[in-house]
């Protein structure tokens, strides 16, 4: 364990992971512990500082979660955030009271005294609050350093014992200079060095996976997307032949996708890879299905059936006990709502819905603490090629939701070719990395054209490219006309089946990114 570790004790706040991420951004190693962790464990792990996270409970309620009281005798700095500061107030001899109403949203932080936490920062600051209780009387040794309209003790400290408390949330982007406050805690107060890099994360993650899995066998549904690819490369590094990846070709993949996955994982990463060609089964089940939601359901069910039957065929030395998934932190907490009620936005999410229960497998989710950009950095550290790591998102139901209406092998073929041309032109012109997602859509509409001296009556290809930061909202990408011209001209000339190309200029909302 690194001497530089900052322990984040989790009291159930959805911001706990955000705190850990902010610390990683400062290149300091952080580890999230259950709030029940013993001070002995923290001492043995050599932690450099402790952060008590926020949480939904009230310290005044019976049975509300508490840390080991000995955390305050470890001799390392302790920072309480929100619920964490109230714990300090309650456990160190002060008094916590209900504030009469929830303080929710922005407040103005006025500085009243100097503090190492505020070093180099000038007030007042706009800070973001979300709490019902507040520290009404400070514990002995503490003083108030800054206050907001509603909270006299918005930032408190006992500089002798190196205990600090913050009533607002410095970790969210909505708190001005919040990162600088955290930086002061890490570098001025805990005296950490900024020396933690992604390679260190790989080493820690590999050790964690080995510990969790032991000698058991792990299976992973590889889709070729960023998340499952990074998870596969990481788990392979940790346990090698104890991992089997299953790649299901559902007939709805992009041009050359299956070959690319085979080359990469079987060839370069030496992964046990089972490729199942289930395209006939999927396309058979989808015949005549036009409704987008019905398409998704059919594909979901079929995937479970195929995956399940493939896993039964695995003859590993040890029992298959784990199902690995590339679940990310934002999949677990889909959106961290700043304006709405945080608890209301929490949505549990499984990439392969229904599988673990049915197969009686335990879940292995080595990316669950990471955000998308961190997963990409991890992928690069593991040696995955840039094109794979920075690939645009691709929906689970694949091209099924990009062939509007009836899905046929011919339509899929036509679409694949056009899509590959569009992506090729975006890459060549340097636009690919500037957009969130770009793709072609097959429209079941035929229009008249003229090619040479002949009349054509073919289908329409829609091109869609959007900018976005999280797919929740998106704008159509203002691509240069020249790029659109080239893509359109190549598609019409090279792809038999399309004689017209349109560019989608709708934003989300009110439209969605995909057409179905
Ligand atoms: P929409 O079309 O809802 O898409 O604006 C938002 C993001 O989600 C992707 N998407 C899906 N991903 N299964 C998935 O795994 C699906 O059924 C699905 N539908 C949409 C879409 O590509 C975009 O990135």
Coordinates of C-alpha atoms and ligand atoms in Angstrom, one line a residue:
X1 CA 0.0 0.0 0.0
X2 CA 1.3 3.4 -0.9
X3 CA 2.2 5.7 1.9
X4 CA 0.4 8.4 0.1
X5 CA -3.1 7.0 0.5
X6 CA -6.0 9.2 1.5
X7 CA -8.8 7.2 3.0
X8 CA -12.3 8.2 2.1
X9 CA -14.8 6.8 4.6
X10 CA -18.1 6.2 2.9
X11 CA -21.3 7.3 4.8
X12 CA -23.5 6.7 1.8
X13 CA -23.2 9.9 -0.1
X14 CA -23.5 9.7 -3.9
X15 CA -20.6 12.1 -3.9
X16 CA -18.2 9.7 -2.2
X17 CA -16.9 8.5 -5.6
X18 CA -16.6 12.1 -6.8
X19 CA -14.4 12.9 -3.8
X20 CA -12.2 9.9 -4.7
X21 CA -12.1 11.0 -8.3
X22 CA -11.1 14.6 -7.4
X23 CA -8.2 13.2 -5.3
X24 CA -7.1 11.0 -8.3
X25 CA -7.2 14.2 -10.4
X26 CA -4.6 15.6 -8.0
X27 CA -2.5 12.5 -8.7
X28 CA -2.8 11.3 -5.1
X29 CA -3.9 7.8 -4.4
X30 CA -7.3 7.5 -2.6
X31 CA -9.2 4.5 -1.4
X32 CA -12.8 4.3 -0.4
X33 CA -13.4 2.3 2.8
X34 CA -16.7 1.4 4.4
X35 CA -17.5 3.7 7.3
X36 CA -17.1 0.7 9.5
X37 CA -13.4 0.2 8.8
X38 CA -11.3 0.0 12.0
X39 CA -8.8 2.6 12.8
X40 CA -6.3 -0.3 13.1
X41 CA -6.8 -1.1 9.4
X42 CA -6.3 2.5 8.4
X43 CA -3.1 2.6 10.5
X44 CA -1.9 -0.6 9.0
X45 CA -2.6 0.8 5.5
X46 CA -0.5 3.8 6.4
X47 CA -3.1 6.4 5.3
X48 CA -1.9 9.9 5.2
X49 CA -5.3 11.5 5.9
X50 CA -8.9 10.6 6.4
X51 CA -12.0 12.2 4.7
X52 CA -15.4 11.5 6.2
X53 CA -17.9 11.7 3.4
X54 CA -21.4 13.1 3.3
X55 CA -24.4 10.8 3.7
X56 CA -28.2 10.8 3.7
X57 CA -28.5 10.1 7.5
X58 CA -28.9 12.6 10.3
X59 CA -26.3 12.2 13.1
X60 CA -29.1 12.9 15.5
X61 CA -31.0 9.8 14.4
X62 CA -30.6 6.6 16.5
X63 CA -28.4 4.1 14.8
X64 CA -27.0 6.5 12.2
X65 CA -23.6 5.4 10.9
X66 CA -20.5 6.3 12.9
X67 CA -16.8 5.7 12.2
X68 CA -14.5 4.0 14.7
X69 CA -13.9 6.7 17.3
X70 CA -10.2 5.8 17.2
X71 CA -10.1 7.4 13.7
X72 CA -9.6 10.7 15.6
X73 CA -6.6 9.3 17.5
X74 CA -4.6 8.1 14.4
X75 CA -2.5 11.3 14.4
X76 CA -3.4 12.1 10.7
X77 CA -5.5 15.0 9.5
X78 CA -9.2 14.4 9.2
X79 CA -11.5 16.3 6.9
X80 CA -15.3 15.9 7.4
X81 CA -17.5 16.9 4.6
X82 CA -21.3 17.6 5.2
X83 CA -22.4 14.6 7.2
X84 CA -18.7 14.2 8.0
X85 CA -18.5 17.5 9.7
X86 CA -21.6 16.8 11.7
X87 CA -20.1 13.5 12.9
X88 CA -17.1 15.5 14.1
X89 CA -19.4 17.9 15.9
X90 CA -21.3 15.1 17.6
X91 CA -18.4 12.8 18.3
X92 CA -15.9 15.4 19.5
X93 CA -18.1 17.0 22.1
X94 CA -20.0 19.7 20.2
X95 CA -23.7 19.9 19.3
X96 CA -25.6 19.2 16.1
X97 CA -29.0 20.6 15.5
X98 CA -31.6 20.5 12.7
X99 CA -31.3 23.8 10.8
X100 CA -35.0 24.1 10.6
X101 CA -35.0 23.6 6.8
X102 CA -32.7 21.9 4.3
X103 CA -30.1 24.2 3.0
X104 CA -30.1 23.2 -0.6
X105 CA -28.3 24.8 -3.5
X106 CA -25.9 27.7 -3.7
X107 CA -24.7 29.8 -0.7
X108 CA -22.1 32.5 -0.3
X109 CA -19.1 31.6 1.8
X110 CA -17.6 34.5 3.7
X111 CA -14.1 34.1 5.2
X112 CA -13.7 35.0 8.9
X113 CA -10.2 33.8 9.6
X114 CA -7.2 32.4 7.9
X115 CA -6.8 28.6 7.5
X116 CA -4.5 26.2 5.7
X117 CA -7.6 24.9 3.9
X118 CA -8.2 28.3 2.4
X119 CA -4.5 29.1 1.6
X120 CA -4.2 31.1 -1.6
X121 CA -8.0 31.5 -1.9
X122 CA -9.9 34.8 -1.6
X123 CA -13.5 34.9 -0.5
X124 CA -16.4 35.2 -0.8
X125 CA -17.1 32.0 -2.8
X126 CA -20.2 30.6 -4.2
X127 CA -20.5 27.1 -2.7
X128 CA -22.9 24.3 -3.1
X129 CA -24.9 22.9 -0.1
X130 CA -27.1 20.0 0.6
X131 CA -27.8 19.4 4.2
X132 CA -30.5 19.4 6.9
X133 CA -28.4 19.5 10.1
X134 CA -25.7 21.8 11.1
X135 CA -23.1 22.0 13.9
X136 CA -24.7 24.4 16.4
X137 CA -22.0 24.3 19.0
X138 CA -18.4 23.7 18.1
X139 CA -16.4 21.0 19.9
X140 CA -13.6 22.2 22.2
X141 CA -10.5 23.3 20.3
X142 CA -12.5 24.2 17.1
X143 CA -13.1 27.6 15.6
X144 CA -15.2 28.8 12.7
X145 CA -13.2 29.9 9.7
X146 CA -15.9 30.7 7.3
X147 CA -19.7 31.0 7.3
X148 CA -22.6 31.1 4.9
X149 CA -26.0 32.9 5.2
X150 CA -27.5 29.8 6.8
X151 CA -24.6 28.3 8.6
X152 CA -22.3 30.1 10.9
X153 CA -20.0 27.0 11.0
X154 CA -19.7 26.3 7.3
X155 CA -15.9 25.7 7.5
X156 CA -14.4 24.9 10.9
X157 CA -11.0 23.7 12.1
X158 CA -9.0 22.5 15.0
X159 CA -5.6 23.4 13.7
X160 CA -3.7 21.8 16.6
X161 CA -5.2 18.4 16.0
X162 CA -5.5 18.9 12.3
X163 CA -9.3 18.3 12.1
X164 CA -11.2 20.2 9.5
X165 CA -14.9 20.3 8.7
X166 CA -16.7 21.6 5.7
X167 CA -20.5 21.9 5.6
X168 CA -20.8 22.4 1.8
X169 CA -19.5 20.2 -1.0
X170 CA -16.1 21.2 -2.2
X171 CA -16.0 18.2 -4.5
X172 CA -18.8 19.2 -6.9
X173 CA -18.0 21.5 -9.8
X174 CA -20.7 23.9 -8.6
X175 CA -18.5 25.0 -5.6
X176 CA -16.1 27.7 -6.5
X177 CA -12.5 26.9 -5.8
X178 CA -13.6 23.6 -4.3
X179 CA -10.7 21.8 -6.0
X180 CA -8.2 24.3 -4.4
X181 CA -9.7 23.6 -1.0
X182 CA -9.2 19.9 -1.5
X183 CA -5.7 20.5 -2.9
X184 CA -4.8 22.4 0.2
X185 CA -6.0 19.5 2.3
X186 CA -3.9 17.0 0.3
X187 CA -0.7 19.0 -0.2
X188 CA -0.5 21.6 2.6
X189 CA -2.2 19.6 5.4
X190 CA -1.5 16.0 4.6
X191 CA 1.7 16.7 2.8
X192 CA 1.0 14.3 0.0
X193 CA 3.1 14.2 -3.2
X194 CA 1.4 14.3 -6.6
X195 CA 3.0 11.1 -7.9
X196 CA 0.1 8.7 -8.4
X197 CA -0.4 7.7 -12.1
X198 CA -2.6 5.3 -14.0
X199 CA 0.1 2.6 -13.9
X200 CA -0.3 2.6 -10.2
X201 CA -4.0 2.2 -10.6
X202 CA -3.4 -0.9 -12.8
X203 CA -1.2 -2.4 -10.1
X204 CA -3.8 -1.8 -7.4
X205 CA -6.7 -3.0 -9.5
X206 CA -4.8 -6.2 -10.5
X207 CA -4.1 -7.0 -6.9
X208 CA -7.7 -6.4 -6.0
X209 CA -9.0 -8.6 -8.8
X210 CA -6.6 -11.5 -7.7
X211 CA -7.8 -11.2 -4.2
X212 CA -11.4 -11.2 -5.1
X213 CA -11.3 -14.0 -7.6
X214 CA -8.8 -16.4 -6.0
X215 CA -8.7 -19.5 -8.1
X216 CA -12.2 -19.2 -9.6
X217 CA -13.0 -18.8 -13.3
X218 CA -14.4 -15.6 -14.6
X219 CA -16.5 -15.0 -17.7
X220 CA -17.0 -11.6 -19.5
X221 CA -19.3 -10.6 -22.3
X222 CA -17.1 -8.7 -24.6
X223 CA -18.9 -6.3 -26.8
X224 CA -15.9 -4.5 -28.4
X225 CA -17.0 -1.2 -26.7
X226 CA -14.6 0.7 -24.6
X227 CA -15.9 -0.4 -21.2
X228 CA -15.9 -4.2 -21.7
X229 CA -12.6 -4.0 -23.7
X230 CA -10.8 -2.2 -20.9
X231 CA -12.3 -4.6 -18.3
X232 CA -11.2 -7.6 -20.4
X233 CA -7.6 -6.3 -20.7
X234 CA -7.4 -5.5 -17.0
X235 CA -8.8 -8.8 -15.9
X236 CA -6.6 -10.7 -18.3
X237 CA -3.6 -9.0 -16.8
X238 CA -4.7 -10.0 -13.4
X239 CA -5.7 -13.6 -13.9
X240 CA -4.7 -14.6 -17.4
X241 CA -6.3 -18.0 -18.4
X242 CA -8.8 -17.9 -15.5
X243 CA -10.7 -15.5 -17.7
X244 CA -12.9 -16.5 -20.7
X245 CA -14.4 -13.7 -22.8
X246 CA -17.5 -14.4 -24.9
X247 CA -18.2 -12.3 -27.9
X248 CA -21.6 -12.6 -29.4
X249 CA -21.9 -11.7 -33.1
X250 CA -25.5 -10.7 -33.2
X251 CA -25.4 -9.7 -36.9
X252 CA -25.9 -6.1 -35.9
X253 CA -22.3 -5.1 -35.7
X254 CA -20.4 -2.5 -37.6
X255 CA -18.2 -3.3 -40.6
X256 CA -15.2 -5.4 -39.6
X257 CA -16.0 -5.2 -35.9
X258 CA -15.9 -8.9 -35.1
X259 CA -12.6 -9.3 -36.9
X260 CA -11.1 -6.4 -35.0
X261 CA -12.1 -7.8 -31.6
X262 CA -10.7 -11.2 -32.5
X263 CA -7.4 -9.7 -33.7
X264 CA -7.0 -7.6 -30.7
X265 CA -8.0 -9.9 -27.9
X266 CA -7.1 -13.3 -29.2
X267 CA -4.1 -12.1 -31.1
X268 CA -2.5 -9.4 -29.0
X269 CA -3.9 -9.9 -25.5
X270 CA -3.9 -13.7 -25.7
X271 CA -7.4 -13.8 -24.1
X272 CA -9.4 -17.0 -24.1
X273 CA -12.0 -15.7 -26.5
X274 CA -15.1 -17.6 -27.6
X275 CA -16.8 -16.0 -30.6
X276 CA -20.3 -17.1 -31.2
X277 CA -21.9 -16.4 -34.6
X278 CA -25.5 -16.0 -33.5
X279 CA -26.5 -13.6 -36.3
X280 CA -29.0 -16.0 -37.9
X281 CA -30.8 -16.5 -34.6
X282 CA -30.9 -12.8 -33.8
X283 CA -32.0 -11.8 -37.3
X284 CA -34.6 -14.6 -37.3
X285 CA -36.1 -13.3 -34.1
X286 CA -36.1 -9.8 -35.4
X287 CA -37.8 -10.6 -38.6
X288 CA -40.9 -8.4 -39.0
X289 CA -40.2 -6.5 -35.8
X290 CA -40.5 -2.8 -36.4
X291 CA -41.1 -1.3 -33.0
X292 CA -37.9 0.0 -31.4
X293 CA -38.6 -1.1 -27.9
X294 CA -39.7 -4.5 -29.1
X295 CA -36.4 -4.8 -31.0
X296 CA -34.5 -4.0 -27.8
X297 CA -36.4 -6.6 -25.8
X298 CA -35.9 -9.3 -28.4
X299 CA -32.2 -8.6 -28.6
X300 CA -31.8 -8.5 -24.8
X301 CA -33.6 -11.9 -24.4
X302 CA -31.7 -13.5 -27.2
X303 CA -28.4 -12.3 -25.8
X304 CA -29.1 -13.9 -22.5
X305 CA -30.0 -17.1 -24.2
X306 CA -26.9 -17.3 -26.4
X307 CA -24.6 -16.2 -23.6
X308 CA -26.0 -18.6 -21.2
X309 CA -25.7 -21.5 -23.5
X310 CA -22.1 -20.6 -24.5
X311 CA -21.1 -20.4 -20.8
X312 CA -22.4 -23.9 -20.2
X313 CA -19.9 -25.1 -22.8
X314 CA -16.9 -23.6 -21.0
X315 CA -14.7 -26.4 -19.6
X316 CA -12.4 -24.6 -17.2
X317 CA -10.2 -26.1 -14.5
X318 CA -12.1 -24.3 -11.8
X319 CA -15.8 -23.4 -11.5
X320 CA -17.1 -20.4 -13.3
X321 CA -18.0 -18.2 -10.3
X322 CA -17.8 -14.7 -11.6
X323 CA -19.4 -12.6 -14.3
X324 CA -17.3 -9.6 -15.1
X325 CA -18.8 -6.4 -16.3
X326 CA -17.5 -3.1 -17.4
X327 CA -19.9 -1.2 -15.2
X328 CA -18.7 2.4 -14.6
X329 CA -19.5 4.7 -11.8
X330 CA -21.9 6.7 -13.8
X331 CA -23.8 3.5 -14.7
X332 CA -24.4 3.0 -11.0
X333 CA -25.4 6.5 -10.3
X334 CA -26.7 7.5 -13.7
X335 CA -26.6 11.2 -13.1
X336 CA -25.5 13.2 -10.1
X337 CA -28.3 15.7 -10.0
X338 CA -27.3 19.0 -8.6
X339 CA -30.7 20.6 -9.0
X340 CA -33.0 17.8 -8.2
X341 CA -33.2 15.5 -5.2
X342 CA -30.0 13.4 -5.3
X343 CA -31.6 10.3 -3.9
X344 CA -34.3 10.4 -6.6
X345 CA -31.8 10.1 -9.5
X346 CA -30.0 7.0 -8.3
X347 CA -30.6 4.2 -10.7
X348 CA -29.0 0.8 -10.5
X349 CA -28.0 -0.5 -13.8
X350 CA -26.6 -3.7 -15.1
X351 CA -25.1 -4.0 -18.5
X352 CA -26.3 -7.5 -19.0
X353 CA -29.7 -7.3 -17.3
X354 CA -30.9 -10.4 -15.6
X355 CA -27.8 -12.5 -16.2
X356 CA -26.2 -12.7 -12.8
X357 CA -29.4 -13.8 -11.0
X358 CA -30.1 -16.4 -13.6
X359 CA -26.6 -17.8 -13.7
X360 CA -26.0 -17.6 -10.0
X361 CA -22.8 -15.8 -10.5
X362 CA -21.1 -13.2 -8.5
X363 CA -20.3 -9.9 -10.2
X364 CA -16.8 -8.7 -10.8
X365 CA -16.9 -5.0 -11.7
X366 CA -13.3 -3.6 -11.7
X367 CA -14.2 -0.3 -13.3
X368 CA -17.1 0.6 -11.0
X369 CA -15.2 3.4 -9.3
X370 CA -14.1 5.0 -12.5
X371 CA -15.5 7.7 -14.7
X372 CA -15.4 7.3 -18.5
X373 CA -12.4 9.5 -19.1
X374 CA -10.5 7.5 -16.5
X375 CA -11.5 4.2 -18.1
X376 CA -10.0 5.5 -21.4
X377 CA -6.8 6.5 -19.7
X378 CA -6.7 3.1 -18.0
X379 CA -7.2 1.4 -21.5
X380 CA -4.3 3.3 -22.9
X381 CA -2.1 2.4 -19.9
X382 CA -3.0 -1.3 -20.5
X383 CA -1.9 -1.0 -24.1
X384 CA -5.2 -0.9 -25.9
X385 CA -5.0 1.0 -29.2
X386 CA -6.1 4.6 -29.3
X387 CA -8.9 3.9 -31.9
X388 CA -10.4 1.4 -29.6
X389 CA -10.2 3.4 -26.4
X390 CA -11.5 6.6 -28.0
X391 CA -14.2 4.9 -30.0
X392 CA -17.6 6.6 -30.0
X393 CA -20.3 4.8 -27.9
X394 CA -22.3 2.2 -29.7
X395 CA -25.7 1.1 -28.4
X396 CA -26.1 -2.5 -27.2
X397 CA -28.8 -3.3 -29.8
X398 CA -26.4 -2.2 -32.4
X399 CA -27.5 -1.5 -36.0
X400 CA -31.0 -2.7 -35.1
X401 CA -31.9 0.7 -33.9
X402 CA -30.2 2.3 -36.9
X403 CA -32.2 0.4 -39.5
X404 CA -35.5 2.1 -39.1
X405 CA -38.4 -0.3 -39.5
X406 CA -37.8 -3.9 -40.8
X407 CA -34.3 -5.3 -40.4
X408 CA -33.0 -7.4 -43.2
X409 CA -29.4 -8.6 -43.9
X410 CA -29.4 -6.5 -47.1
X411 CA -30.3 -3.4 -45.3
X412 CA -27.7 -4.0 -42.6
X413 CA -25.1 -4.5 -45.3
X414 CA -25.9 -1.3 -47.0
X415 CA -25.9 0.6 -43.7
X416 CA -22.5 -0.9 -42.7
X417 CA -20.9 0.3 -45.8
X418 CA -22.3 3.9 -45.6
X419 CA -21.4 4.1 -41.9
X420 CA -17.8 3.0 -42.5
X421 CA -17.5 5.7 -45.2
X422 CA -18.9 8.4 -42.9
X423 CA -16.5 7.4 -40.1
X424 CA -13.6 7.3 -42.5
X425 CA -14.3 10.8 -43.7
X426 CA -14.6 12.1 -40.1
X427 CA -11.3 10.5 -39.2
X428 CA -9.5 11.8 -42.3
X429 CA -10.7 15.3 -41.6
X430 CA -9.9 15.3 -37.9
X431 CA -13.5 15.6 -36.9
X432 CA -14.0 12.1 -35.3
X433 CA -12.5 13.1 -32.0
X434 CA -14.4 16.4 -31.9
X435 CA -17.8 14.7 -31.8
X436 CA -19.5 12.5 -29.2
X437 CA -21.0 10.1 -31.6
X438 CA -21.5 9.9 -35.4
X439 CA -23.2 7.2 -37.5
X440 CA -25.4 6.5 -40.5
X441 CA -29.0 5.5 -40.3
X442 CA -31.0 3.5 -42.9
X443 CA -34.4 5.0 -43.7
X444 CA -37.0 2.8 -45.1
X445 CA -38.1 5.4 -47.6
X446 CA -37.3 5.2 -51.3
X447 CA -36.7 8.3 -53.4
X448 CA -36.0 8.8 -57.1
X449 CA -32.5 9.6 -58.4
X450 CA -30.6 9.6 -61.6
X451 CA -27.3 7.9 -62.1
X452 CA -25.6 8.1 -65.5
X453 CA -28.6 7.9 -67.7
X454 CA -30.6 5.7 -65.5
X455 CA -33.3 6.4 -63.1
X456 CA -32.8 5.0 -59.6
X457 CA -35.4 4.3 -56.9
X458 CA -33.4 3.7 -53.7
X459 CA -33.3 4.2 -50.0
X460 CA -32.2 7.3 -48.0
X461 CA -29.2 7.4 -45.7
X462 CA -29.4 9.8 -42.8
X463 CA -26.1 10.9 -41.2
X464 CA -26.0 11.9 -37.6
X465 CA -23.2 13.5 -35.7
X466 CA -23.6 15.1 -32.3
X467 CA -21.6 16.9 -29.7
X468 CA -22.3 16.1 -26.0
X469 CA -20.6 15.6 -22.7
X470 CA -22.8 12.8 -21.3
X471 CA -25.4 11.8 -23.9
X472 CA -28.1 13.3 -21.7
X473 CA -28.2 16.4 -23.9
X474 CA -26.7 16.8 -27.3
X475 CA -26.4 19.2 -30.1
X476 CA -26.0 18.3 -33.8
X477 CA -22.4 18.7 -34.8
X478 CA -21.7 21.7 -37.1
X479 CA -19.5 19.7 -39.4
X480 CA -17.7 21.5 -42.2
X481 CA -19.7 21.4 -45.4
X482 CA -16.7 19.9 -47.2
X483 CA -16.8 16.8 -44.9
X484 CA -20.5 16.4 -45.5
X485 CA -20.1 16.8 -49.2
X486 CA -17.4 14.2 -49.4
X487 CA -19.2 11.7 -47.2
X488 CA -22.4 12.2 -49.2
X489 CA -20.8 11.9 -52.6
X490 CA -18.8 8.7 -51.6
X491 CA -21.9 7.1 -50.0
X492 CA -24.0 7.6 -53.1
X493 CA -21.3 6.5 -55.5
X494 CA -19.9 3.6 -53.5
X495 CA -22.9 2.1 -51.7
X496 CA -25.5 0.5 -53.9
X497 CA -28.8 0.9 -52.2
X498 CA -28.6 4.5 -51.2
X499 CA -29.2 7.3 -53.7
X500 CA -29.8 10.2 -51.3
X501 CA -28.1 11.4 -48.1
X502 CA -29.5 13.7 -45.5
X503 CA -27.9 15.3 -42.4
X504 CA -29.8 15.3 -39.2
X505 CA -29.9 18.7 -37.6
X506 CA -31.9 18.0 -34.5
X507 CA -30.7 18.5 -30.9
X508 CA -31.5 16.3 -27.9
X509 CA -33.9 17.1 -26.4
X510 CA -36.4 17.1 -28.1
X511 CA -35.0 14.5 -30.4
X512 CA -32.8 11.6 -29.1
X513 CA -29.3 10.7 -30.4
X514 CA -30.4 7.4 -31.9
X515 CA -33.3 7.4 -34.4
X516 CA -35.0 4.5 -32.6
Ligands
LIG1 P1 -30.5 8.3 -27.0 O1 -30.8 7.8 -28.4 O2 -31.4 7.9 -25.9 O3 -29.1 7.7 -26.7 O4 -30.3 9.8 -27.0 C1 -28.2 8.1 -25.6 C2 -27.0 7.3 -25.6 O5 -27.3 5.9 -25.3 C3 -27.0 5.1 -26.4 N1 -28.2 4.1 -26.5 C4 -28.1 2.9 -26.0 N2 -27.2 2.2 -25.4 N3 -28.6 0.3 -25.3 C5 -27.4 0.9 -25.1 O6 -26.5 0.2 -24.5 C6 -29.6 0.9 -25.8 O7 -30.7 0.4 -26.0 C7 -29.4 2.3 -26.2 N4 -30.2 3.3 -26.8 C8 -29.4 4.4 -27.0 C9 -26.9 6.0 -27.6 O8 -26.0 5.4 -28.6 C10 -26.3 7.2 -27.0 O9 -24.9 7.1 -26.8

